[in-house]
PDB file of C-alpha atoms in Angstrom:
ATOM      1  CA  LYS K   1      -0.004  -0.038   0.035  1.00  0.00           C
ATOM      2  CA  LYS K   2       2.878   2.388   0.863  1.00  0.00           C
ATOM      3  CA  GLN K   3       4.561   1.577  -2.421  1.00  0.00           C
ATOM      4  CA  GLU K   4       1.348   2.365  -4.361  1.00  0.00           C
ATOM      5  CA  GLU K   5       0.971   5.682  -2.448  1.00  0.00           C
ATOM      6  CA  ALA K   6       4.646   6.561  -3.226  1.00  0.00           C
ATOM      7  CA  LYS K   7       4.099   5.789  -6.882  1.00  0.00           C
ATOM      8  CA  ALA K   8       0.937   7.874  -7.014  1.00  0.00           C
ATOM      9  CA  GLU K   9       2.759  10.823  -5.342  1.00  0.00           C
ATOM     10  CA  ILE K  10       5.608  10.484  -7.806  1.00  0.00           C
ATOM     11  CA  LYS K  11       3.198  10.471 -10.750  1.00  0.00           C
ATOM     12  CA  LYS K  12       1.378  13.505  -9.391  1.00  0.00           C
ATOM     13  CA  LYS K  13       4.735  15.505  -8.987  1.00  0.00           C
ATOM     14  CA  PHE K  14       5.750  14.322 -12.510  1.00  0.00           C
ATOM     15  CA  ALA K  15       2.424  15.603 -13.991  1.00  0.00           C
ATOM     16  CA  GLU K  16       2.777  18.891 -12.174  1.00  0.00           C
ATOM     17  CA  LEU K  17       6.289  19.383 -13.515  1.00  0.00           C
ATOM     18  CA  GLU K  18       5.111  18.500 -17.022  1.00  0.00           C
ATOM     19  CA  LEU K  19       2.197  20.874 -16.710  1.00  0.00           C
ATOM     20  CA  LYS K  20       4.644  23.766 -15.719  1.00  0.00           C
ATOM     21  CA  ALA K  21       6.922  22.846 -18.637  1.00  0.00           C
ATOM     22  CA  LEU K  22       4.045  23.066 -21.086  1.00  0.00           C
ATOM     23  CA  ARG K  23       2.855  26.440 -19.684  1.00  0.00           C
ATOM     24  CA  ALA K  24       6.458  27.728 -19.942  1.00  0.00           C
ATOM     25  CA  GLN K  25       6.548  26.536 -23.577  1.00  0.00           C
ATOM     26  CA  MET K  26       3.200  28.244 -24.384  1.00  0.00           C
ATOM     27  CA  ASN K  27       4.347  31.629 -23.281  1.00  0.00           C
ATOM     28  CA  PRO K  28       7.461  32.134 -25.426  1.00  0.00           C
ATOM     29  CA  HIS K  29       5.615  30.352 -28.317  1.00  0.00           C
ATOM     30  CA  PHE K  30       2.817  32.990 -28.083  1.00  0.00           C
ATOM     31  CA  MET K  31       5.315  35.899 -27.963  1.00  0.00           C
ATOM     32  CA  PHE K  32       7.374  34.456 -30.846  1.00  0.00           C
ATOM     33  CA  ASN K  33       4.349  34.245 -33.119  1.00  0.00           C
ATOM     34  CA  SER K  34       3.180  37.668 -32.019  1.00  0.00           C
ATOM     35  CA  LEU K  35       6.537  39.287 -32.719  1.00  0.00           C
ATOM     36  CA  ASN K  36       6.744  37.602 -36.177  1.00  0.00           C
ATOM     37  CA  SER K  37       3.154  38.684 -37.043  1.00  0.00           C
ATOM     38  CA  ILE K  38       3.956  42.402 -36.488  1.00  0.00           C
ATOM     39  CA  LYS K  39       7.525  42.471 -37.917  1.00  0.00           C
ATOM     40  CA  ASN K  40       6.670  43.191 -41.458  1.00  0.00           C
ATOM     41  CA  TYR K  41       3.996  45.680 -40.491  1.00  0.00           C
ATOM     42  CA  ILE K  42       6.517  47.612 -38.471  1.00  0.00           C
ATOM     43  CA  LEU K  43       9.040  47.760 -41.172  1.00  0.00           C
ATOM     44  CA  GLN K  44       6.452  49.122 -43.703  1.00  0.00           C
ATOM     45  CA  ALA K  45       4.251  51.251 -41.477  1.00  0.00           C
ATOM     46  CA  LYS K  46       4.549  55.002 -40.700  1.00  0.00           C
ATOM     47  CA  HIS K  47       6.429  55.846 -37.471  1.00  0.00           C
ATOM     48  CA  THR K  48       3.381  57.065 -35.503  1.00  0.00           C
ATOM     49  CA  VAL K  49       1.351  53.959 -36.385  1.00  0.00           C
ATOM     50  CA  ALA K  50       4.283  51.592 -35.642  1.00  0.00           C
ATOM     51  CA  ALA K  51       4.828  53.336 -32.196  1.00  0.00           C
ATOM     52  CA  GLU K  52       1.143  52.796 -31.391  1.00  0.00           C
ATOM     53  CA  TYR K  53       1.375  49.193 -32.479  1.00  0.00           C
ATOM     54  CA  LEU K  54       4.400  48.598 -30.252  1.00  0.00           C
ATOM     55  CA  SER K  55       2.708  50.188 -27.378  1.00  0.00           C
ATOM     56  CA  SER K  56      -0.283  47.796 -27.781  1.00  0.00           C
ATOM     57  CA  PHE K  57       2.042  44.874 -28.259  1.00  0.00           C
ATOM     58  CA  ALA K  58       3.947  45.822 -25.011  1.00  0.00           C
ATOM     59  CA  HIS K  59       0.570  45.943 -23.181  1.00  0.00           C
ATOM     60  CA  LEU K  60      -0.243  42.471 -24.596  1.00  0.00           C
ATOM     61  CA  ILE K  61       3.022  40.926 -23.462  1.00  0.00           C
ATOM     62  CA  ARG K  62       2.678  42.457 -20.070  1.00  0.00           C
ATOM     63  CA  MET K  63      -0.806  40.792 -19.724  1.00  0.00           C
ATOM     64  CA  ILE K  64       0.595  37.408 -20.965  1.00  0.00           C
ATOM     65  CA  LEU K  65       3.453  37.479 -18.488  1.00  0.00           C
ATOM     66  CA  GLN K  66       1.210  38.420 -15.670  1.00  0.00           C
ATOM     67  CA  ASN K  67      -1.447  35.832 -16.492  1.00  0.00           C
ATOM     68  CA  SER K  68       1.039  33.075 -17.130  1.00  0.00           C
ATOM     69  CA  ARG K  69       2.303  33.165 -13.606  1.00  0.00           C
ATOM     70  CA  GLU K  70      -1.132  32.341 -12.245  1.00  0.00           C
ATOM     71  CA  LYS K  71      -2.602  28.811 -11.861  1.00  0.00           C
ATOM     72  CA  THR K  72      -6.005  30.169 -12.977  1.00  0.00           C
ATOM     73  CA  ILE K  73      -7.238  33.598 -14.123  1.00  0.00           C
ATOM     74  CA  SER K  74     -10.710  34.996 -14.666  1.00  0.00           C
ATOM     75  CA  LEU K  75     -12.375  34.507 -18.052  1.00  0.00           C
ATOM     76  CA  LYS K  76     -12.611  38.347 -18.105  1.00  0.00           C
ATOM     77  CA  ASP K  77      -8.780  38.567 -18.050  1.00  0.00           C
ATOM     78  CA  GLU K  78      -8.522  35.918 -20.803  1.00  0.00           C
ATOM     79  CA  VAL K  79     -11.025  37.700 -23.094  1.00  0.00           C
ATOM     80  CA  GLU K  80      -9.216  41.038 -22.550  1.00  0.00           C
ATOM     81  CA  THR K  81      -6.018  39.500 -23.651  1.00  0.00           C
ATOM     82  CA  LEU K  82      -7.695  37.844 -26.656  1.00  0.00           C
ATOM     83  CA  LEU K  83      -9.412  41.064 -27.845  1.00  0.00           C
ATOM     84  CA  LEU K  84      -6.059  42.921 -27.667  1.00  0.00           C
ATOM     85  CA  TYR K  85      -4.362  40.071 -29.609  1.00  0.00           C
ATOM     86  CA  ILE K  86      -7.112  40.005 -32.301  1.00  0.00           C
ATOM     87  CA  GLU K  87      -6.870  43.825 -32.824  1.00  0.00           C
ATOM     88  CA  LEU K  88      -3.098  43.433 -33.388  1.00  0.00           C
ATOM     89  CA  GLU K  89      -3.671  40.638 -35.872  1.00  0.00           C
ATOM     90  CA  ARG K  90      -6.375  42.578 -37.681  1.00  0.00           C
ATOM     91  CA  MET K  91      -3.868  45.405 -38.157  1.00  0.00           C
ATOM     92  CA  ARG K  92      -1.238  42.990 -39.326  1.00  0.00           C
ATOM     93  CA  PHE K  93      -3.632  41.624 -41.933  1.00  0.00           C
ATOM     94  CA  ASP K  94      -4.783  45.130 -43.028  1.00  0.00           C
ATOM     95  CA  ASN K  95      -8.244  44.668 -41.399  1.00  0.00           C
ATOM     96  CA  GLY K  96      -8.804  41.596 -43.584  1.00  0.00           C
ATOM     97  CA  PHE K  97     -11.302  40.256 -41.131  1.00  0.00           C
ATOM     98  CA  GLU K  98     -13.925  41.508 -38.719  1.00  0.00           C
ATOM     99  CA  PHE K  99     -14.882  40.049 -35.360  1.00  0.00           C
ATOM    100  CA  ASP K 100     -17.393  40.128 -32.580  1.00  0.00           C
ATOM    101  CA  CYS K 101     -17.507  38.932 -28.997  1.00  0.00           C
ATOM    102  CA  ILE K 102     -20.827  37.996 -27.392  1.00  0.00           C
ATOM    103  CA  VAL K 103     -21.280  37.314 -23.715  1.00  0.00           C
ATOM    104  CA  ASN K 104     -24.736  35.775 -23.054  1.00  0.00           C
ATOM    105  CA  GLU K 105     -26.877  37.351 -20.389  1.00  0.00           C
ATOM    106  CA  GLY K 106     -26.464  35.655 -17.034  1.00  0.00           C
ATOM    107  CA  LEU K 107     -22.843  34.806 -17.331  1.00  0.00           C
ATOM    108  CA  SER K 108     -20.260  36.826 -15.308  1.00  0.00           C
ATOM    109  CA  LEU K 109     -16.804  36.608 -16.892  1.00  0.00           C
ATOM    110  CA  GLU K 110     -15.216  37.783 -13.639  1.00  0.00           C
ATOM    111  CA  GLN K 111     -16.523  34.720 -11.728  1.00  0.00           C
ATOM    112  CA  VAL K 112     -15.357  32.078 -14.324  1.00  0.00           C
ATOM    113  CA  LYS K 113     -11.891  30.756 -13.657  1.00  0.00           C
ATOM    114  CA  ILE K 114      -9.862  29.012 -16.386  1.00  0.00           C
ATOM    115  CA  PRO K 115      -6.150  28.070 -16.874  1.00  0.00           C
ATOM    116  CA  PRO K 116      -4.302  30.976 -18.501  1.00  0.00           C
ATOM    117  CA  LEU K 117      -3.769  30.969 -22.240  1.00  0.00           C
ATOM    118  CA  LEU K 118      -6.413  28.232 -22.738  1.00  0.00           C
ATOM    119  CA  LEU K 119      -8.327  29.912 -25.578  1.00  0.00           C
ATOM    120  CA  GLN K 120      -5.647  31.929 -27.421  1.00  0.00           C
ATOM    121  CA  PRO K 121      -4.249  28.945 -29.561  1.00  0.00           C
ATOM    122  CA  TYR K 122      -7.674  28.372 -31.042  1.00  0.00           C
ATOM    123  CA  VAL K 123      -7.999  32.044 -31.905  1.00  0.00           C
ATOM    124  CA  GLU K 124      -4.548  32.082 -33.377  1.00  0.00           C
ATOM    125  CA  ASN K 125      -5.265  28.996 -35.478  1.00  0.00           C
ATOM    126  CA  ALA K 126      -8.542  30.511 -36.796  1.00  0.00           C
ATOM    127  CA  ILE K 127      -6.638  33.620 -37.990  1.00  0.00           C
ATOM    128  CA  TRP K 128      -3.449  32.076 -39.378  1.00  0.00           C
ATOM    129  CA  HIS K 129      -4.813  28.934 -40.902  1.00  0.00           C
ATOM    130  CA  GLY K 130      -8.322  30.004 -41.742  1.00  0.00           C
ATOM    131  CA  LEU K 131      -8.878  33.726 -42.254  1.00  0.00           C
ATOM    132  CA  MET K 132      -5.463  34.700 -43.593  1.00  0.00           C
ATOM    133  CA  HIS K 133      -6.046  32.537 -46.690  1.00  0.00           C
ATOM    134  CA  LYS K 134      -9.606  33.869 -47.368  1.00  0.00           C
ATOM    135  CA  LYS K 135      -9.928  36.277 -50.337  1.00  0.00           C
ATOM    136  CA  GLU K 136     -13.111  37.787 -49.120  1.00  0.00           C
ATOM    137  CA  LEU K 137     -13.603  39.607 -45.797  1.00  0.00           C
ATOM    138  CA  GLY K 138     -13.248  37.140 -42.998  1.00  0.00           C
ATOM    139  CA  HIS K 139     -15.242  36.886 -39.819  1.00  0.00           C
ATOM    140  CA  LEU K 140     -14.152  35.651 -36.391  1.00  0.00           C
ATOM    141  CA  SER K 141     -16.701  35.180 -33.609  1.00  0.00           C
ATOM    142  CA  LEU K 142     -16.243  34.632 -29.900  1.00  0.00           C
ATOM    143  CA  GLN K 143     -19.234  33.611 -27.741  1.00  0.00           C
ATOM    144  CA  PHE K 144     -19.492  32.770 -24.028  1.00  0.00           C
ATOM    145  CA  SER K 145     -22.488  31.186 -22.426  1.00  0.00           C
ATOM    146  CA  ARG K 146     -23.693  28.756 -19.779  1.00  0.00           C
ATOM    147  CA  GLU K 147     -25.299  25.486 -20.640  1.00  0.00           C
ATOM    148  CA  ASN K 148     -26.461  22.775 -18.255  1.00  0.00           C
ATOM    149  CA  GLY K 149     -24.267  24.326 -15.540  1.00  0.00           C
ATOM    150  CA  SER K 150     -21.144  24.482 -17.766  1.00  0.00           C
ATOM    151  CA  VAL K 151     -19.361  27.405 -19.244  1.00  0.00           C
ATOM    152  CA  ILE K 152     -19.221  27.248 -23.003  1.00  0.00           C
ATOM    153  CA  CYS K 153     -16.601  29.048 -25.016  1.00  0.00           C
ATOM    154  CA  THR K 154     -17.147  29.076 -28.746  1.00  0.00           C
ATOM    155  CA  ILE K 155     -14.565  30.281 -31.340  1.00  0.00           C
ATOM    156  CA  GLU K 156     -15.840  30.285 -34.829  1.00  0.00           C
ATOM    157  CA  ASP K 157     -14.437  31.520 -38.159  1.00  0.00           C
ATOM    158  CA  ASN K 158     -15.589  31.473 -41.824  1.00  0.00           C
ATOM    159  CA  GLY K 159     -12.114  30.824 -43.197  1.00  0.00           C
ATOM    160  CA  VAL K 160     -10.954  28.334 -45.757  1.00  0.00           C
ATOM    161  CA  GLY K 161     -11.463  25.371 -43.507  1.00  0.00           C
ATOM    162  CA  ARG K 162      -8.933  22.774 -42.335  1.00  0.00           C
ATOM    163  CA  PRO K 163      -9.121  20.588 -45.619  1.00  0.00           C
ATOM    164  CA  ASN K 164      -8.105  23.512 -47.681  1.00  0.00           C
ATOM    165  CA  ALA K 165      -5.547  24.807 -45.129  1.00  0.00           C
ATOM    166  CA  GLU K 166      -3.803  21.489 -45.306  1.00  0.00           C
ATOM    167  CA  LYS K 167      -3.559  21.845 -49.135  1.00  0.00           C
ATOM    168  CA  MET K 168      -2.135  25.340 -48.987  1.00  0.00           C
ATOM    169  CA  LYS K 169       1.598  24.973 -48.588  1.00  0.00           C
ATOM    170  CA  SER K 170       2.435  28.686 -48.755  1.00  0.00           C
ATOM    171  CA  LEU K 171       5.688  29.900 -47.156  1.00  0.00           C
ATOM    172  CA  THR K 172       3.839  31.712 -44.417  1.00  0.00           C
ATOM    173  CA  ALA K 173       1.706  28.828 -43.475  1.00  0.00           C
ATOM    174  CA  THR K 174       4.873  26.536 -43.380  1.00  0.00           C
ATOM    175  CA  ARG K 175       6.965  28.921 -41.316  1.00  0.00           C
ATOM    176  CA  TYR K 176       4.350  29.870 -38.897  1.00  0.00           C
ATOM    177  CA  LYS K 177       2.596  26.608 -38.323  1.00  0.00           C
ATOM    178  CA  SER K 178       0.928  26.786 -34.913  1.00  0.00           C
ATOM    179  CA  MET K 179       2.135  24.515 -32.197  1.00  0.00           C
ATOM    180  CA  GLY K 180      -0.309  26.001 -29.701  1.00  0.00           C
ATOM    181  CA  MET K 181      -3.274  23.723 -30.267  1.00  0.00           C
ATOM    182  CA  GLY K 182      -1.213  20.589 -29.644  1.00  0.00           C
ATOM    183  CA  ILE K 183       0.335  22.101 -26.490  1.00  0.00           C
ATOM    184  CA  THR K 184      -3.111  23.204 -25.321  1.00  0.00           C
ATOM    185  CA  LYS K 185      -4.455  19.685 -25.795  1.00  0.00           C
ATOM    186  CA  ASP K 186      -1.582  18.291 -23.702  1.00  0.00           C
ATOM    187  CA  ARG K 187      -2.360  20.842 -21.014  1.00  0.00           C
ATOM    188  CA  ILE K 188      -5.944  20.065 -20.905  1.00  0.00           C
ATOM    189  CA  ASP K 189      -5.216  16.288 -20.720  1.00  0.00           C
ATOM    190  CA  ILE K 190      -2.840  16.795 -17.730  1.00  0.00           C
ATOM    191  CA  LEU K 191      -5.276  19.238 -15.996  1.00  0.00           C
ATOM    192  CA  ASN K 192      -8.120  16.728 -16.366  1.00  0.00           C
ATOM    193  CA  GLU K 193      -5.989  13.916 -14.985  1.00  0.00           C
ATOM    194  CA  LEU K 194      -4.209  15.830 -12.286  1.00  0.00           C
ATOM    195  CA  GLU K 195      -6.975  18.091 -10.932  1.00  0.00           C
ATOM    196  CA  SER K 196     -10.203  16.590 -12.519  1.00  0.00           C
ATOM    197  CA  TRP K 197     -11.114  19.816 -14.344  1.00  0.00           C
ATOM    198  CA  GLY K 198     -13.292  17.916 -16.820  1.00  0.00           C
ATOM    199  CA  ILE K 199     -12.539  20.358 -19.644  1.00  0.00           C
ATOM    200  CA  SER K 200     -13.592  19.062 -23.089  1.00  0.00           C
ATOM    201  CA  THR K 201     -12.955  20.465 -26.635  1.00  0.00           C
ATOM    202  CA  ASP K 202     -14.764  19.837 -29.790  1.00  0.00           C
ATOM    203  CA  VAL K 203     -13.262  21.027 -33.176  1.00  0.00           C
ATOM    204  CA  ILE K 204     -16.029  20.998 -35.819  1.00  0.00           C
ATOM    205  CA  ASP K 205     -15.413  21.538 -39.588  1.00  0.00           C
ATOM    206  CA  LYS K 206     -18.075  23.656 -41.141  1.00  0.00           C
ATOM    207  CA  TYR K 207     -19.323  23.197 -44.810  1.00  0.00           C
ATOM    208  CA  ASP K 208     -21.500  25.354 -47.010  1.00  0.00           C
ATOM    209  CA  SER K 209     -24.555  24.233 -49.015  1.00  0.00           C
ATOM    210  CA  ASN K 210     -22.295  22.934 -51.805  1.00  0.00           C
ATOM    211  CA  GLY K 211     -20.340  20.732 -49.410  1.00  0.00           C
ATOM    212  CA  GLU K 212     -17.271  22.986 -49.564  1.00  0.00           C
ATOM    213  CA  PRO K 213     -15.272  23.834 -46.380  1.00  0.00           C
ATOM    214  CA  ALA K 214     -16.556  26.989 -44.761  1.00  0.00           C
ATOM    215  CA  GLY K 215     -14.497  27.452 -41.602  1.00  0.00           C
ATOM    216  CA  VAL K 216     -14.039  25.851 -38.219  1.00  0.00           C
ATOM    217  CA  ARG K 217     -15.989  26.021 -34.984  1.00  0.00           C
ATOM    218  CA  VAL K 218     -14.181  25.240 -31.703  1.00  0.00           C
ATOM    219  CA  VAL K 219     -16.256  24.584 -28.591  1.00  0.00           C
ATOM    220  CA  VAL K 220     -14.556  24.443 -25.140  1.00  0.00           C
ATOM    221  CA  ARG K 221     -16.718  23.294 -22.219  1.00  0.00           C
ATOM    222  CA  ILE K 222     -15.656  24.013 -18.627  1.00  0.00           C
ATOM    223  CA  PRO K 223     -17.734  22.293 -15.890  1.00  0.00           C
ATOM    224  CA  ALA K 224     -19.376  24.865 -13.517  1.00  0.00           C
ATOM    225  CA  ASN K 225     -17.982  23.245 -10.406  1.00  0.00           C
ATOM    226  CA  TYR K 226     -14.424  24.042 -11.606  1.00  0.00           C
ATOM    227  CA  GLY K 227     -15.032  26.917 -13.796  1.00  0.00           C
ATOM    228  CA  MET K 228     -16.987  29.207 -11.371  1.00  0.00           C
ATOM    229  CA  ASN K 229     -16.028  30.774  -8.089  1.00  0.00           C
TER     230      ASN K 229
END
């Protein structure tokens, strides 16, 4: 019995270390992608616009560093970080997409607690692998609601879709292939095993009336007993 308890304790400590390593990896990964996404814009922009962009980017990095030190943050803080990130990416892509953020009535973002940087990789993936390849004006939607006692976070785009994104082997897509979704999946698996969060994610491919890929919908569910204060 003591041996089993010792093994369980070692397994728990190993999982905690692995989780910390994944969180540490996520933070520089996010900053690296953000820096690369604004590099060309700064080189080509007017000085005033570039200065404003850098100021917003510095604010974003400060928020990321602050949030990454916490075990959990409020969904309100996560959304604020996401909105700033999306605005920077919109500037980077010359306002090539629009977005909206809807919080359903009865849900307080301040009360919901989630692991930091949980949703950002899905937003990044929607922009870089969906919307950036779309010739027409793209649309990104964030929606937060409660359903059967759980907090539902939905990230939806009308980009080219995963099947087409796989076919597009452009230089940009190859160089900036997102690692964040894989890291996030690993984080969620460990959180669910280590602390029984019960977080689930569904990645749904959308199709139009002609059966052509029409974007991606990601649904992240956080049980209320862990996602609420």
